[in-house]
C-alpha cells in the first residue's frame, strides 16, 4: 500500500468560514477521491479529483461548496466553503492505481471537522 | 445502480469464538468486493478483496471472506476472534462493467469482541 497523509487531522471552525484539507500520497497514483463520513454514518463519495481538469462531483455535491484541486499525481485539496454545523463530519481522501495493487482504494487517516 | 447491505448494525462475540459479519450486494455486472476496517479516530484500513478466481479470499489479521454469487453475498469471517478485532467494518462493491471506479459502501457493522 501507500502512505497517505491528511492535514489537518482535526479542526474546529466557525460557521461561515472555509477550511482546506490537504491529502498527500508518497507515490504517484492514477485516481484520488474525497469522501464524507457523517457522525455514525457510512462513507459517501463527494467527488473524484482529476489531475489537470475539474473534479467530477457526485449527486448532491457541488463545486461552489466543495472546490477540489489536484495539481499533480500525489496531491489533492478539498475545501469546505461557507461552513455550517451540518458540515461537521470526517473527510477522507482515498487513492487508487498503485503500481502494486491497481484495483484497490486506500484511505488516508481522515480529517475530523467540527463546525460551531 | 450498485448497492451494499450490511444487515447487522452490531455483532457481539466472545473472544476465541468464530465471527461472521454479513454483507450482500447488488450490481448489474460482475462485482469487485472489498472489506475495510475502521478503528476509533482512524481512517479505513483495507482488509481483503474479491476480484476473480477462488471464492474464498484470505486477508489481513486472519480474516477471510467467501464470495457467493448465487446468494450475492460476501460475508467476512474469522475462526477465532480477538478483543483487538473490535472495530467498525465496512463492505464495499464496485461494478466491473459500469460506474467507473465508484465504490459503494454498506452502512457498516460494529464488531464487539468481549473477553
CSV table of C-alpha atoms in Angstrom, one decimal:
chain,number,residue,atom,x,y,z
A,1,UNK,CA,0.0,0.0,0.0
A,2,UNK,CA,1.0,3.7,0.1
A,3,UNK,CA,1.5,6.2,2.9
A,4,UNK,CA,-1.4,8.7,2.7
A,5,UNK,CA,-1.4,11.8,5.0
A,6,UNK,CA,-4.0,14.4,5.6
A,7,UNK,CA,-3.7,17.8,7.1
A,8,UNK,CA,-5.2,18.9,9.4
A,9,UNK,CA,-6.1,15.8,11.3
A,10,UNK,CA,-8.9,17.8,13.0
A,11,UNK,CA,-10.2,21.3,13.3
A,12,UNK,CA,-13.0,23.3,15.0
A,13,UNK,CA,-14.3,26.1,12.8
A,14,UNK,CA,-16.8,28.8,13.0
A,15,UNK,CA,-20.0,29.0,10.9
A,16,UNK,CA,-19.5,30.8,7.6
A,17,UNK,CA,-15.7,30.2,7.3
A,18,UNK,CA,-13.9,27.8,4.9
A,19,UNK,CA,-11.4,25.1,5.5
A,20,UNK,CA,-8.9,23.5,3.1
A,21,UNK,CA,-7.9,19.9,3.7
A,22,UNK,CA,-4.7,18.5,2.1
A,23,UNK,CA,-4.1,15.0,1.0
A,24,UNK,CA,-0.6,13.8,0.2
A,25,UNK,CA,0.5,10.3,-1.0
A,26,UNK,CA,4.0,9.1,-1.2
A,27,UNK,CA,3.8,7.6,-4.7
A,28,UNK,CA,2.1,8.5,-7.9
A,29,UNK,CA,-1.5,7.3,-8.2
A,30,UNK,CA,-4.0,7.3,-11.0
A,31,UNK,CA,-7.0,8.3,-9.1
A,32,UNK,CA,-7.8,10.3,-5.9
A,33,UNK,CA,-11.2,10.6,-4.3
A,34,UNK,CA,-12.8,12.6,-1.5
A,35,UNK,CA,-15.4,11.1,0.9
A,36,UNK,CA,-17.5,12.4,3.7
A,37,UNK,CA,-18.4,10.3,6.8
A,38,UNK,CA,-21.1,12.0,8.9
A,39,UNK,CA,-21.3,11.0,12.6
A,40,UNK,CA,-22.4,7.4,12.9
A,41,UNK,CA,-22.8,7.0,9.2
A,42,UNK,CA,-21.1,5.2,6.3
A,43,UNK,CA,-19.0,6.9,3.7
A,44,UNK,CA,-20.4,9.0,0.9
A,45,UNK,CA,-18.3,9.9,-2.2
A,46,UNK,CA,-18.1,13.6,-2.7
A,47,UNK,CA,-16.0,13.7,-5.9
A,48,UNK,CA,-13.2,12.3,-7.9
A,49,UNK,CA,-10.2,14.6,-8.1
A,50,UNK,CA,-8.9,14.7,-11.7
A,51,UNK,CA,-5.4,15.7,-12.4
A,52,UNK,CA,-5.3,18.7,-14.7
A,53,UNK,CA,-9.0,19.1,-15.0
A,54,UNK,CA,-12.1,19.8,-13.0
A,55,UNK,CA,-13.2,17.3,-10.4
A,56,UNK,CA,-16.2,15.0,-11.0
A,57,UNK,CA,-18.9,15.5,-8.4
A,58,UNK,CA,-21.5,13.1,-7.2
A,59,UNK,CA,-25.1,13.9,-6.9
A,60,UNK,CA,-25.8,16.3,-4.1
A,61,UNK,CA,-22.3,17.8,-4.1
A,62,UNK,CA,-21.3,21.0,-6.0
A,63,UNK,CA,-18.1,22.7,-6.8
A,64,UNK,CA,-19.0,26.0,-5.2
A,65,UNK,CA,-19.4,24.2,-1.8
A,66,UNK,CA,-16.6,21.7,-2.2
A,67,UNK,CA,-13.9,23.0,-4.6
A,68,UNK,CA,-11.2,20.5,-5.2
A,69,UNK,CA,-7.7,20.8,-6.7
A,70,UNK,CA,-5.3,18.2,-8.0
A,71,UNK,CA,-2.2,19.8,-9.3
A,72,UNK,CA,-0.2,16.6,-9.7
A,73,UNK,CA,-0.4,12.8,-9.2
A,74,UNK,CA,0.5,12.8,-5.5
A,75,UNK,CA,-1.5,15.7,-4.0
A,76,UNK,CA,-5.1,17.0,-3.7
A,77,UNK,CA,-7.0,19.5,-1.7
A,78,UNK,CA,-10.7,19.7,-0.7
A,79,UNK,CA,-12.1,23.0,0.5
A,80,UNK,CA,-15.3,23.0,2.6
A,81,UNK,CA,-16.8,26.5,1.9
A,82,UNK,CA,-19.2,28.7,3.9
A,83,UNK,CA,-19.4,26.0,6.6
A,84,UNK,CA,-22.5,25.2,8.7
A,85,UNK,CA,-22.9,22.8,11.6
A,86,UNK,CA,-24.3,20.2,9.1
A,87,UNK,CA,-20.8,20.0,7.5
A,88,UNK,CA,-19.4,18.5,10.7
A,89,UNK,CA,-18.0,15.2,9.5
A,90,UNK,CA,-14.9,13.2,8.9
A,91,UNK,CA,-13.5,13.9,5.5
A,92,UNK,CA,-11.4,11.2,3.9
A,93,UNK,CA,-9.3,11.1,0.9
A,94,UNK,CA,-8.5,7.8,-0.9
A,95,UNK,CA,-6.2,6.8,-3.7
A,96,UNK,CA,-6.4,4.1,-6.4
A,97,UNK,CA,-4.0,2.9,-9.0
A,98,UNK,CA,-0.9,2.0,-7.2
A,99,UNK,CA,1.6,0.0,-9.3
A,100,UNK,CA,1.4,-2.9,-6.7
A,101,UNK,CA,-2.4,-3.0,-6.5
A,102,UNK,CA,-4.3,-1.2,-9.1
A,103,UNK,CA,-7.8,-2.3,-8.1
A,104,UNK,CA,-7.9,-1.2,-4.5
A,105,UNK,CA,-8.7,2.1,-2.9
A,106,UNK,CA,-6.6,3.0,0.1
A,107,UNK,CA,-7.6,5.7,2.6
A,108,UNK,CA,-6.0,8.4,4.5
A,109,UNK,CA,-6.4,8.9,8.2
A,110,UNK,CA,-9.2,11.4,7.8
A,111,UNK,CA,-9.9,15.0,8.9
A,112,UNK,CA,-12.4,15.4,11.7
A,113,UNK,CA,-14.2,18.7,11.2
A,114,UNK,CA,-16.5,20.3,13.8
A,115,UNK,CA,-18.4,23.4,12.8
A,116,UNK,CA,-19.8,25.6,15.6
B,1,UNK,CA,-27.1,1.0,-9.8
B,2,UNK,CA,-25.0,-0.7,-7.2
B,3,UNK,CA,-25.7,-1.2,-3.6
B,4,UNK,CA,-24.5,-3.0,-0.5
B,5,UNK,CA,-26.4,-4.1,2.6
B,6,UNK,CA,-24.9,-5.0,6.0
B,7,UNK,CA,-28.0,-6.2,7.8
B,8,UNK,CA,-26.5,-6.1,11.3
B,9,UNK,CA,-25.6,-2.8,13.0
B,10,UNK,CA,-23.7,-4.7,15.6
B,11,UNK,CA,-22.2,-8.1,16.2
B,12,UNK,CA,-21.2,-9.4,19.6
B,13,UNK,CA,-18.9,-12.3,20.0
B,14,UNK,CA,-16.8,-13.8,22.8
B,15,UNK,CA,-13.1,-13.8,22.4
B,16,UNK,CA,-11.9,-17.1,20.9
B,17,UNK,CA,-15.2,-17.8,19.2
B,18,UNK,CA,-15.7,-17.6,15.4
B,19,UNK,CA,-17.1,-14.4,14.0
B,20,UNK,CA,-19.1,-13.6,10.9
B,21,UNK,CA,-20.0,-10.1,9.6
B,22,UNK,CA,-22.6,-10.3,6.8
B,23,UNK,CA,-22.7,-8.4,3.5
B,24,UNK,CA,-24.9,-8.7,0.5
B,25,UNK,CA,-24.6,-6.7,-2.7
B,26,UNK,CA,-26.4,-5.7,-5.9
B,27,UNK,CA,-24.7,-4.9,-9.2
B,28,UNK,CA,-25.7,-5.1,-12.8
B,29,UNK,CA,-22.5,-6.7,-13.9
B,30,UNK,CA,-19.8,-8.7,-12.1
B,31,UNK,CA,-18.6,-7.3,-8.7
B,32,UNK,CA,-15.4,-6.2,-7.2
B,33,UNK,CA,-15.9,-6.7,-3.5
B,34,UNK,CA,-13.9,-5.2,-0.6
B,35,UNK,CA,-13.8,-5.3,3.2
B,36,UNK,CA,-12.4,-2.4,5.2
B,37,UNK,CA,-12.0,-1.9,9.0
B,38,UNK,CA,-12.1,1.4,10.9
B,39,UNK,CA,-10.7,1.7,14.3
B,40,UNK,CA,-11.7,4.7,16.5
B,41,UNK,CA,-10.4,8.0,15.3
B,42,UNK,CA,-8.7,6.4,12.3
B,43,UNK,CA,-9.2,6.1,8.6
B,44,UNK,CA,-10.3,2.9,6.8
B,45,UNK,CA,-7.8,0.1,6.5
B,46,UNK,CA,-8.1,-2.4,3.6
B,47,UNK,CA,-8.6,-6.0,4.8
B,48,UNK,CA,-9.3,-8.1,1.7
B,49,UNK,CA,-10.9,-8.1,-1.7
B,50,UNK,CA,-12.5,-10.4,-4.3
B,51,UNK,CA,-11.9,-9.7,-7.9
B,52,UNK,CA,-12.0,-13.1,-9.6
B,53,UNK,CA,-10.9,-16.7,-9.0
B,54,UNK,CA,-11.2,-18.6,-5.8
B,55,UNK,CA,-14.4,-17.8,-3.9
B,56,UNK,CA,-12.6,-17.9,-0.5
B,57,UNK,CA,-10.4,-14.9,-0.1
B,58,UNK,CA,-7.8,-14.5,2.7
B,59,UNK,CA,-6.8,-11.1,4.0
B,60,UNK,CA,-5.0,-9.3,6.8
B,61,UNK,CA,-5.2,-10.2,10.5
B,62,UNK,CA,-6.5,-13.7,9.9
B,63,UNK,CA,-9.7,-12.5,8.3
B,64,UNK,CA,-11.3,-14.3,5.3
B,65,UNK,CA,-14.4,-13.8,3.2
B,66,UNK,CA,-16.4,-16.1,0.9
B,67,UNK,CA,-17.9,-14.8,-2.3
B,68,UNK,CA,-21.2,-16.5,-3.1
B,69,UNK,CA,-22.6,-15.4,-6.4
B,70,UNK,CA,-25.9,-17.2,-6.2
B,71,UNK,CA,-26.7,-15.5,-2.8
B,72,UNK,CA,-24.9,-12.3,-3.8
B,73,UNK,CA,-23.1,-12.3,-0.5
B,74,UNK,CA,-19.6,-11.7,0.7
B,75,UNK,CA,-19.5,-12.4,4.4
B,76,UNK,CA,-16.4,-11.7,6.5
B,77,UNK,CA,-15.2,-14.4,8.8
B,78,UNK,CA,-12.5,-15.2,11.3
B,79,UNK,CA,-12.1,-18.5,13.1
B,80,UNK,CA,-11.1,-17.1,16.5
B,81,UNK,CA,-12.0,-13.5,17.5
B,82,UNK,CA,-9.6,-11.3,19.4
B,83,UNK,CA,-10.6,-8.3,21.6
B,84,UNK,CA,-8.4,-6.2,19.4
B,85,UNK,CA,-10.7,-7.0,16.4
B,86,UNK,CA,-13.4,-4.7,18.0
B,87,UNK,CA,-14.0,-2.0,15.4
B,88,UNK,CA,-16.3,-0.8,12.6
B,89,UNK,CA,-16.3,-3.0,9.5
B,90,UNK,CA,-17.4,-1.8,6.0
B,91,UNK,CA,-18.2,-3.9,3.0
B,92,UNK,CA,-18.0,-2.2,-0.4
B,93,UNK,CA,-18.7,-3.1,-4.0
B,94,UNK,CA,-17.7,-1.8,-7.4
B,95,UNK,CA,-19.3,-2.9,-10.7
B,96,UNK,CA,-16.7,-4.2,-13.1
B,97,UNK,CA,-18.7,-3.2,-16.1
B,98,UNK,CA,-20.1,0.1,-15.0
B,99,UNK,CA,-20.0,3.2,-12.7
B,100,UNK,CA,-16.3,3.7,-13.4
B,101,UNK,CA,-14.3,3.3,-10.3
B,102,UNK,CA,-17.1,4.3,-7.9
B,103,UNK,CA,-17.0,2.4,-4.7
B,104,UNK,CA,-20.3,2.0,-2.8
B,105,UNK,CA,-20.2,1.2,0.9
B,106,UNK,CA,-22.6,-0.6,3.2
B,107,UNK,CA,-23.8,1.1,6.4
B,108,UNK,CA,-21.1,-0.6,8.5
B,109,UNK,CA,-21.2,-3.2,11.3
B,110,UNK,CA,-19.8,-2.6,14.7
B,111,UNK,CA,-18.0,-5.7,16.0
B,112,UNK,CA,-17.7,-6.1,19.7
B,113,UNK,CA,-15.4,-8.9,21.0
B,114,UNK,CA,-15.8,-9.4,24.7
B,115,UNK,CA,-13.1,-11.1,26.8
